[in-house]
Amino acid sequence: MYFGVDYHPEHWVYPYAGTKDKPESRWERDVELMVKAGFNTIRMGEFSWGLYEREEGKFDFEWMRRAMDLVAKAGMKIVLGTPTAAPPRWLYKKHPEILPRDADGRLLHEGTRYAHCLNSNIFWEYSQKIVTAVAENLGQHPNLIAWQIHNGIGGKNNEMSFNDSTKRDWHGWLKAKYETIENLNDSHGGRFWSQVVADWSEVPMPMRAPEQHNPAMVLDWMRFSSDTIVAYIKMQADILHRITPNAPVTTNLRPLTRNFDHFDVANVLDFVAVDNSPTLKSRVAESACEVDMMRSLKKEHIRTPDSDRGFWVIEQKAGQVNWEDVNSLVRPGVLRLFHYQLVSRGATGVFYFCWRQPRIGSEKFYGGVLTHCGREDHRVYREISQVGEEMKLLAPILKNTTVPCECAILFSHDNDWTLQLPTQPNRNFKLREHIQLFHSAFHDRNIPVEFTRPIDDLSKYKLVIAPSLHQLPAAEADRLKLFVQNGGTLVGTFNTGLVDAHHVAPDTGLPGNLTDLFGMEVEEFDPLPLNEENHLAFKGGFHTSHLHPARLWCDIIQTKGCDVLATYAKDFYAGRPAITTNNFGLGKAIYVGTQSHQEFYYDLVTWLRGMCNLFPLLKVPDTVEVSLRRNDEKNIYFLLNHQNSPVRLQFYKPAHDFLTGETISGKYDLPPHGVLVIDEQLH
């Protein structure tokens, strides 16, 4: 278990720390306090290009080597960042063409990070040079255990640029995919609005225009931009693997907030690492959803520094952020609580950002383990030090454990991009919110769930949720049918199969390619305004705890062999099916033709739990979050109280509390923001 911190030694030299005679003397005190807090790993160097190479070709790595040696002397390990996210000023002066242009064609200027076009051959060339130099000069350090590539790839709307070099690569990408102009015109549906082309060079980039661009072209543009990011990350990974083959590589991803394919990026990394700001979420289930998504990005061929499975949180916020309208303090006990949420859901490394609030730059009031004064007599330092001591206790028992899941939620970046295009049937529909309704129902009922792509192998799951796969290629539809055919239970929803991989609407009925699977057809769909709703009337066999509304979208369904579970209660389609179930092969396909409130999804999960023989992890009050990590010998349960008041638990057999070493039985009050870690022997 790596318990780490993000450190910027370049910030803590004279005149900001140290003395004129000993400009780096503060480093020793920082390292001393890190060890005292229990940190065993440090991440450094992700924004150091201009300090490594103040002038072109004149490198200085000695200052970083001195910092690394201090860290190593204290017994801590090191993760180094490649510094390509913040190019030096001299590079812009020599090659201003690396600066990106936005969708309006406006040049975005230097003077900050992320000011680069990822399709620039020049930027690639200089990136290769600095990554090679860093790896050759610092990569053999005995305490280096991993690399972080770039930083926040795709951040600040940098997923794409609209430069001439981008247009060149865009046309090359299209030519490689479609091979002929005829294929391109047919696939993009260029006949609409007379947008056929006679040459690759005539295909525009989707820059600002009087009307919306061809959606099929824009979808390809999103794929192309994502592939550019994947190629750039892979370029750096290949260099690092060649020079330092024993040090695995990762990068810091942001959950569900960037427009590139996170699964594709994970495929070119050795392990996944993420940035996390859980205290910004309004509900605990929202942060849990993001953690589960990030854990799910890479399920096989994981190579971490200690060969453990799982993922890292390489930027766990140590306090308030600096980009909200109001950046409130994180309350006592909350940092520790969310640390355990990460660990309980599979994290094998957690690094706090940042070590100390910087005295310079634009992040002065970002929360840190230390404040500007740099003293240890501080609330956050004490709280994180407690976590450090607890991680020493837990590390041995968590080694080689995994998070078992029998349920999956499907997520496709292609589908997500499609649903971001203009002229949606209902602009108030948000895929993220729709997914959250399902995930919250599993989370709040303590049933583990993970994410996977529709094209992946689904055979390991008992239950798969397919929320609003608006864009559904035929191959993905076949995967869903195979899963149900072989005995799985699938829940599909409204807004599914409206277009295929090329954004062409089907002429064989909705949902496209799945009418036989669900045994029905959507004749029409009625998008509802936010202030209107229908209601659901249920048949026998489905227990309801509330009256359940139908919101945002109502599919009007014609049955073709399926059974009806619920109907609409009003409007001209009153009495028509709203929720259906169909036997298909050895399995069952359920279709939910509307969106409801959270209580409906609780009832749905309860019904599905009995159907699929699923069991909640533990029976506890609804306000307690439960997670599980497992190895061949034992289950390790985490119980987290996110409330400001204690919660009464009942233990019917003795349980061992790993954090205190005590045995718990009978009634037990889990304190406000309290944590329990208990085990259950499997043999």
XYZ file of C-alpha atoms in Angstrom, residues 34-580:
547
model
C 6.652 13.443 5.599
C 8.241 10.434 7.297
C 6.693 11.429 10.609
C 3.256 11.529 8.941
C 3.709 7.983 7.619
C 4.253 8.777 3.943
C 6.290 6.154 2.111
C 6.202 7.568 -1.437
C 6.537 10.989 -3.080
C 5.474 12.209 -6.517
C 7.564 15.015 -8.030
C 8.575 16.744 -11.243
C 5.393 16.935 -13.311
C 5.858 20.647 -14.119
C 9.649 20.946 -14.184
C 10.549 21.241 -17.887
C 11.547 24.925 -17.691
C 13.777 24.170 -14.702
C 15.351 21.073 -16.211
C 16.032 22.925 -19.497
C 16.206 26.703 -19.009
C 17.861 27.001 -22.425
C 17.437 24.617 -25.331
C 19.718 21.620 -24.970
C 21.257 22.769 -21.659
C 19.949 20.385 -19.021
C 20.159 20.578 -15.245
C 18.863 17.531 -13.401
C 21.152 17.854 -10.386
C 18.662 19.788 -8.265
C 16.056 17.041 -8.725
C 18.645 14.361 -8.059
C 19.491 16.069 -4.761
C 15.808 16.068 -3.828
C 15.500 12.403 -4.819
C 18.553 11.494 -2.752
C 17.064 13.172 0.328
C 13.836 11.255 -0.159
C 15.709 7.983 -0.641
C 17.863 8.578 2.445
C 14.653 8.814 4.461
C 13.510 5.450 3.066
C 10.732 6.738 0.803
C 10.048 5.738 -2.797
C 9.640 8.125 -5.746
C 7.234 8.625 -8.634
C 8.526 11.064 -11.252
C 6.359 12.982 -13.680
C 7.298 13.714 -17.261
C 7.094 17.527 -17.529
C 5.462 17.933 -20.937
C 2.274 19.629 -19.686
C 4.164 22.890 -19.086
C 6.626 23.627 -21.933
C 9.339 26.268 -21.315
C 9.086 29.848 -22.599
C 11.995 29.487 -25.014
C 10.144 26.748 -26.919
C 7.222 29.065 -27.664
C 9.592 31.816 -28.721
C 11.334 29.484 -31.159
C 8.237 27.579 -32.311
C 5.045 29.608 -31.759
C 3.284 27.202 -34.139
C 2.944 24.661 -31.271
C 0.336 26.925 -29.653
C -3.223 25.568 -30.021
C -6.150 27.185 -31.819
C -9.705 26.869 -30.559
C -12.894 26.121 -32.487
C -13.160 29.806 -33.434
C -9.678 29.697 -34.944
C -8.309 31.947 -32.198
C -4.736 31.394 -31.036
C -4.390 30.417 -27.365
C -1.255 32.011 -25.987
C 1.645 30.886 -23.820
C 2.236 31.895 -20.233
C 0.585 28.929 -18.530
C 0.410 25.136 -18.759
C -1.374 23.103 -21.469
C -0.580 25.672 -24.190
C 0.246 23.132 -26.877
C -1.223 21.347 -29.877
C -0.894 17.579 -29.525
C -0.888 17.198 -33.320
C 2.225 19.344 -33.716
C 5.180 17.292 -34.948
C 7.445 19.895 -33.385
C 5.804 19.516 -29.977
C 6.113 15.726 -30.277
C 9.785 16.045 -31.165
C 10.574 18.242 -28.177
C 8.421 16.070 -25.911
C 10.427 13.029 -26.972
C 13.673 14.870 -26.242
C 12.755 15.958 -22.718
C 11.186 12.615 -21.769
C 14.289 10.806 -23.013
C 16.592 13.179 -21.134
C 14.646 12.841 -17.870
C 14.573 9.050 -18.157
C 18.280 8.780 -18.998
C 19.394 11.152 -16.244
C 17.016 10.269 -13.404
C 15.491 6.945 -14.415
C 18.184 4.787 -12.841
C 17.709 6.232 -9.369
C 17.330 3.221 -7.042
C 14.226 4.598 -5.326
C 12.298 5.431 -8.504
C 9.354 3.030 -8.705
C 7.036 4.533 -11.356
C 6.450 7.301 -13.883
C 3.505 9.626 -14.305
C 3.181 10.689 -17.961
C 2.261 14.337 -18.645
C -0.290 15.811 -16.223
C -4.055 16.144 -16.501
C -4.068 15.137 -20.171
C -6.937 16.811 -21.986
C -7.427 19.380 -19.251
C -8.660 22.933 -19.728
C -10.432 22.071 -23.024
C -7.139 20.748 -24.408
C -8.601 17.482 -25.712
C -8.515 18.936 -29.205
C -7.053 21.816 -31.216
C -7.852 23.251 -34.624
C -4.386 23.899 -36.074
C -3.169 23.181 -39.603
C -1.204 20.243 -38.192
C -4.416 18.915 -36.656
C -6.195 19.151 -40.019
C -3.349 17.196 -41.624
C -3.651 14.378 -39.064
C -7.452 14.479 -39.208
C -7.476 13.852 -42.941
C -4.905 11.103 -42.546
C -7.008 9.455 -39.839
C -10.117 9.543 -42.031
C -8.241 8.117 -45.005
C -6.879 5.261 -42.885
C -10.360 4.480 -41.552
C -12.461 4.768 -44.710
C -9.889 4.128 -47.472
C -12.076 5.661 -50.199
C -14.013 8.907 -50.557
C -17.123 6.877 -51.435
C -16.943 5.016 -48.119
C -16.495 8.301 -46.280
C -19.482 9.954 -47.976
C -21.702 6.947 -47.369
C -20.658 6.541 -43.720
C -21.016 10.223 -42.916
C -24.309 10.563 -44.777
C -22.876 13.449 -46.756
C -25.966 13.660 -48.971
C -27.698 15.553 -46.171
C -27.317 19.329 -46.691
C -25.175 18.519 -49.748
C -22.052 17.794 -47.683
C -20.480 15.205 -49.988
C -16.751 15.672 -50.660
C -14.573 14.829 -53.648
C -11.243 14.885 -51.794
C -10.025 14.248 -48.239
C -8.892 17.851 -47.960
C -12.490 19.021 -48.269
C -13.525 17.449 -44.951
C -13.652 20.310 -42.431
C -12.738 20.299 -38.790
C -15.875 21.039 -36.736
C -15.024 24.691 -36.126
C -17.648 27.313 -35.344
C -20.148 27.526 -38.214
C -23.613 29.053 -38.870
C -25.308 25.708 -38.189
C -24.366 22.471 -36.500
C -21.932 20.170 -38.242
C -22.769 16.707 -39.547
C -23.121 14.609 -36.336
C -21.445 11.575 -37.942
C -18.425 13.720 -38.772
C -18.319 15.263 -35.286
C -18.460 11.807 -33.707
C -15.478 10.772 -35.836
C -13.723 13.993 -34.803
C -14.155 13.010 -31.149
C -12.708 9.580 -31.901
C -9.794 11.140 -33.781
C -9.065 13.587 -30.941
C -9.161 10.736 -28.446
C -6.827 8.636 -30.596
C -4.408 11.594 -30.701
C -4.261 11.666 -26.910
C -3.810 7.900 -26.715
C -0.975 8.057 -29.264
C 0.761 10.866 -27.372
C 0.595 8.963 -24.071
C 1.811 5.780 -25.787
C 4.746 7.643 -27.347
C 5.973 8.628 -23.889
C 5.228 5.196 -22.428
C 7.305 3.529 -25.137
C 10.303 5.778 -24.372
C 10.065 5.124 -20.637
C 9.620 1.365 -21.103
C 12.716 1.268 -23.308
C 14.981 3.234 -20.975
C 13.561 2.118 -17.592
C 11.840 -1.223 -18.207
C 11.393 -1.949 -14.493
C 9.420 1.213 -13.726
C 5.721 0.965 -14.686
C 3.964 3.999 -16.164
C 0.669 5.704 -15.476
C -0.969 9.103 -15.872
C -3.454 11.045 -13.783
C -6.963 10.708 -15.191
C -10.044 12.654 -14.142
C -13.234 10.615 -13.738
C -15.837 11.188 -16.437
C -14.879 14.828 -17.055
C -12.636 14.663 -20.132
C -13.613 13.958 -23.738
C -11.275 11.111 -24.570
C -11.660 7.369 -24.256
C -10.353 6.522 -20.778
C -10.466 2.786 -21.525
C -8.174 3.280 -24.532
C -5.736 5.374 -22.492
C -5.730 2.724 -19.745
C -4.766 0.114 -22.335
C -1.430 1.863 -23.018
C -0.661 2.330 -19.307
C 0.667 -0.234 -16.864
C -1.824 0.834 -14.214
C -4.492 3.481 -13.748
C -4.058 6.551 -11.541
C -6.615 9.298 -10.995
C -7.183 12.728 -9.505
C -9.954 12.837 -6.925
C -11.890 15.662 -5.269
C -14.559 13.728 -3.353
C -15.546 16.514 -0.999
C -17.000 18.472 -3.952
C -19.720 15.842 -4.467
C -23.122 16.510 -2.990
C -23.691 12.822 -2.208
C -21.378 10.049 -1.082
C -22.720 7.804 -3.851
C -21.495 10.270 -6.490
C -17.876 9.997 -5.379
C -18.254 6.216 -5.045
C -19.524 6.080 -8.633
C -16.444 7.899 -9.905
C -14.131 5.647 -7.894
C -15.820 2.544 -9.301
C -15.535 3.929 -12.836
C -11.804 4.592 -12.456
C -11.160 1.172 -10.908
C -12.979 -0.401 -13.838
C -10.817 1.134 -16.586
C -8.154 -1.558 -16.427
C -9.120 -5.004 -15.204
C -6.340 -7.097 -16.772
C -2.583 -6.884 -17.366
C -2.132 -4.500 -14.431
C 1.502 -3.833 -13.488
C 2.006 -1.718 -10.387
C 5.367 -1.165 -8.667
C 4.693 -3.921 -6.111
C 2.718 -6.159 -8.515
C -0.501 -5.529 -6.565
C -3.750 -5.175 -8.438
C -5.933 -2.119 -8.218
C -5.453 1.541 -9.058
C -3.866 4.650 -7.545
C -5.299 7.993 -6.552
C -2.276 10.111 -7.377
C -3.960 13.405 -6.450
C -6.263 13.077 -3.466
C -7.129 16.600 -2.400
C -5.712 17.346 1.057
C -8.090 20.239 1.588
C -10.265 22.706 -0.253
C -9.755 23.328 -3.967
C -9.274 26.786 -5.484
C -11.647 26.833 -8.462
C -15.118 26.884 -6.870
C -17.080 30.074 -6.250
C -16.680 29.367 -2.537
C -13.820 27.077 -1.492
C -14.947 25.881 1.923
C -12.733 23.967 4.324
C -12.940 20.189 4.481
C -14.464 19.315 7.856
C -12.594 17.280 10.500
C -12.706 13.551 9.869
C -13.838 13.873 6.255
C -10.391 13.453 4.663
C -9.886 10.215 6.565
C -13.363 9.004 5.675
C -12.890 9.548 1.937
C -9.425 7.985 2.115
C -11.115 4.822 3.324
C -13.733 5.043 0.607
C -10.888 4.915 -1.936
C -9.044 2.066 -0.235
C -12.229 0.088 0.322
C -13.040 0.308 -3.407
C -9.687 -0.983 -4.616
C -7.075 1.787 -4.355
C -3.597 0.433 -3.636
C -1.963 3.854 -3.535
C -3.255 7.224 -2.324
C -1.174 10.407 -2.757
C -2.251 13.680 -1.170
C -2.165 16.887 -3.193
C -0.355 18.850 -2.160
C 2.301 18.727 0.545
C 2.197 22.425 1.355
C 0.198 25.391 0.112
C 2.546 27.177 -2.319
C 3.553 30.756 -1.631
C 3.812 31.483 -5.358
C 1.720 30.948 -8.469
C -1.992 30.491 -9.017
C -2.659 27.718 -6.461
C -1.706 29.588 -3.266
C -4.987 28.822 -1.541
C -5.296 25.185 -2.568
C -5.539 23.096 0.583
C -2.357 21.236 1.538
C -1.119 18.817 4.169
C 0.755 21.861 5.516
C -0.321 25.487 5.262
C 1.911 28.337 4.073
C 3.686 28.430 7.425
C 4.975 24.872 6.978
C 4.475 23.808 10.623
C 3.230 20.439 11.784
C 0.910 21.801 14.500
C -1.999 21.830 12.087
C -5.326 19.967 11.996
C -4.923 18.489 8.507
C -1.370 17.274 9.182
C -2.552 15.515 12.346
C -5.504 13.888 10.580
C -3.422 12.632 7.672
C -0.753 11.401 10.099
C -3.427 9.266 11.762
C -4.296 7.792 8.360
C -0.591 7.103 7.770
C -0.342 5.067 10.943
C -3.506 3.140 10.080
C -2.244 2.332 6.594
C 0.811 0.665 8.131
C -1.558 -1.641 9.995
C -3.784 -2.385 7.000
C -1.191 -2.759 4.241
C -0.328 -6.427 4.987
C -3.945 -7.617 5.072
C -4.944 -5.692 1.931
C -2.090 -7.040 -0.183
C -3.373 -8.952 -3.244
C -7.036 -8.324 -2.460
C -9.560 -7.353 -5.119
C -13.063 -5.884 -5.248
C -15.424 -8.683 -6.387
C -18.403 -7.656 -8.530
C -21.234 -9.687 -10.034
C -22.978 -6.639 -11.514
C -21.850 -4.192 -14.189
C -23.031 -0.908 -15.649
C -22.199 -0.358 -19.316
C -20.463 2.825 -20.400
C -19.213 3.766 -23.861
C -17.345 6.995 -24.607
C -18.699 6.918 -28.167
C -22.201 6.898 -26.725
C -21.367 9.648 -24.255
C -19.979 11.852 -27.061
C -23.077 11.178 -29.178
C -25.320 12.322 -26.347
C -23.340 15.573 -26.108
C -24.178 16.491 -29.695
C -26.832 19.188 -30.278
C -30.459 18.498 -31.262
C -31.068 15.741 -28.742
C -34.693 14.603 -28.291
C -34.519 16.002 -24.765
C -31.660 18.300 -23.803
C -32.587 17.918 -20.145
C -31.542 14.270 -20.247
C -28.051 13.761 -18.798
C -26.395 10.364 -19.151
C -24.278 10.928 -16.041
C -27.386 11.559 -13.952
C -29.135 8.524 -15.436
C -26.151 6.298 -14.622
C -26.005 7.748 -11.117
C -29.587 6.687 -10.400
C -28.642 3.048 -11.031
C -25.272 3.237 -9.294
C -26.753 4.931 -6.216
C -29.302 2.134 -5.902
C -26.540 -0.484 -5.848
C -24.317 1.648 -3.624
C -27.008 2.449 -1.064
C -28.044 -1.220 -0.925
C -24.398 -2.318 -0.503
C -24.164 -4.384 -3.670
C -20.782 -4.004 -5.425
C -20.870 -2.871 -9.044
C -18.288 -1.964 -11.673
C -18.287 -0.473 -15.152
C -17.428 -2.061 -18.464
C -17.811 -1.332 -22.165
C -20.625 -2.927 -24.173
C -18.061 -4.543 -26.478
C -16.221 -6.282 -23.622
C -16.762 -9.838 -22.398
C -19.802 -9.767 -20.103
C -19.880 -13.451 -19.171
C -18.481 -12.943 -15.637
C -21.558 -10.966 -14.535
C -24.953 -12.102 -13.339
C -26.576 -8.725 -13.993
C -25.732 -5.991 -16.517
C -27.305 -2.528 -16.649
C -27.273 -0.833 -20.079
C -28.415 2.762 -19.484
C -29.392 4.708 -22.609
C -27.037 3.277 -25.222
C -28.280 5.851 -27.738
C -25.387 5.063 -30.091
C -25.261 1.285 -30.431
C -23.095 -0.437 -33.059
C -24.266 -3.842 -34.286
C -21.269 -5.584 -32.674
C -22.212 -4.210 -29.251
C -25.831 -5.288 -29.734
C -24.581 -8.794 -30.519
C -22.592 -8.800 -27.265
C -25.717 -7.978 -25.301
C -27.660 -10.752 -26.988
C -24.884 -13.271 -26.325
C -24.829 -12.315 -22.650
C -28.578 -12.869 -22.239
C -28.628 -15.925 -24.497
C -26.126 -17.590 -22.135
C -28.164 -16.905 -19.002
C -27.450 -13.319 -17.987
C -29.971 -10.712 -16.905
C -29.873 -7.418 -18.815
C -31.653 -4.164 -17.981
C -31.913 -1.790 -20.934
C -33.546 1.607 -20.929
C -35.138 4.300 -23.060
C -32.944 6.244 -25.510
C -31.263 3.037 -26.671
C -30.328 2.079 -30.225
C -31.461 5.315 -31.856
C -28.352 5.445 -34.081
C -25.562 3.085 -35.127
C -21.777 3.542 -35.191
C -22.073 6.037 -38.086
C -24.950 7.951 -36.500
C -27.491 6.404 -38.914
C -30.968 5.780 -37.516
C -32.243 2.183 -38.008
C -35.146 1.349 -40.299
C -35.896 -1.945 -38.541
C -37.485 -0.525 -35.402
C -36.276 0.789 -32.051
C -34.205 -0.096 -30.146
C -32.032 -0.789 -33.168
C -30.852 -4.416 -33.443
C -32.467 -5.269 -30.084
C -36.206 -5.609 -30.725
C -35.892 -9.409 -30.678
C -33.860 -9.352 -27.451
C -36.479 -7.307 -25.590
C -39.464 -8.824 -27.406
C -40.970 -5.431 -28.151
C -40.652 -2.317 -30.295
C -40.702 1.371 -29.413
C -43.314 2.880 -31.730
C -42.825 6.474 -30.556
C -41.098 8.261 -27.711
C -42.399 11.280 -25.862
C -39.757 13.572 -24.288
C -41.226 15.391 -21.280
C -40.346 18.880 -19.984
C -38.778 19.110 -16.533
C -42.018 20.264 -14.916
C -44.174 17.464 -16.331
C -44.406 13.779 -15.517
C -46.498 10.696 -16.129
C -46.980 7.919 -13.584
C -46.323 4.179 -13.523
C -48.857 1.475 -12.682
C -47.237 -1.874 -11.799
C -48.356 -5.442 -12.320
C -47.977 -8.139 -9.665
C -44.545 -9.413 -8.651
C -42.807 -6.062 -8.437
C -43.004 -4.564 -4.954
C -43.203 -0.773 -4.875
C -42.330 1.340 -1.853
C -43.645 4.590 -3.388
C -45.737 5.899 -6.235
C -43.202 6.096 -9.055
C -43.285 8.894 -11.659
C -42.254 8.684 -15.315
C -39.996 11.630 -16.167
C -38.049 13.163 -19.056
C -38.845 10.423 -21.579
C -41.677 7.970 -22.212
C -41.226 5.173 -24.737
C -44.536 4.050 -26.223
C -44.074 0.292 -26.558
C -45.674 -2.335 -28.776
C -45.239 -5.813 -27.268
C -43.975 -8.633 -29.483
C -43.782 -11.522 -27.060
C -42.609 -9.794 -23.886
C -44.436 -9.552 -20.556
C -45.541 -6.181 -19.211
C -44.264 -5.141 -15.779
C -45.644 -1.589 -15.663
C -47.827 0.717 -17.745
C -48.310 4.459 -18.023
C -51.145 5.964 -16.022
C -52.157 8.951 -18.138
C -52.015 10.814 -21.468
C -53.046 9.226 -24.762
C -50.752 6.283 -24.070
C -52.312 5.466 -20.682
C -52.316 1.700 -20.245
C -49.500 1.200 -22.758
C -46.395 -0.691 -21.563
C -43.656 1.309 -19.857
C -41.523 -1.539 -18.416
C -41.283 -4.999 -19.945
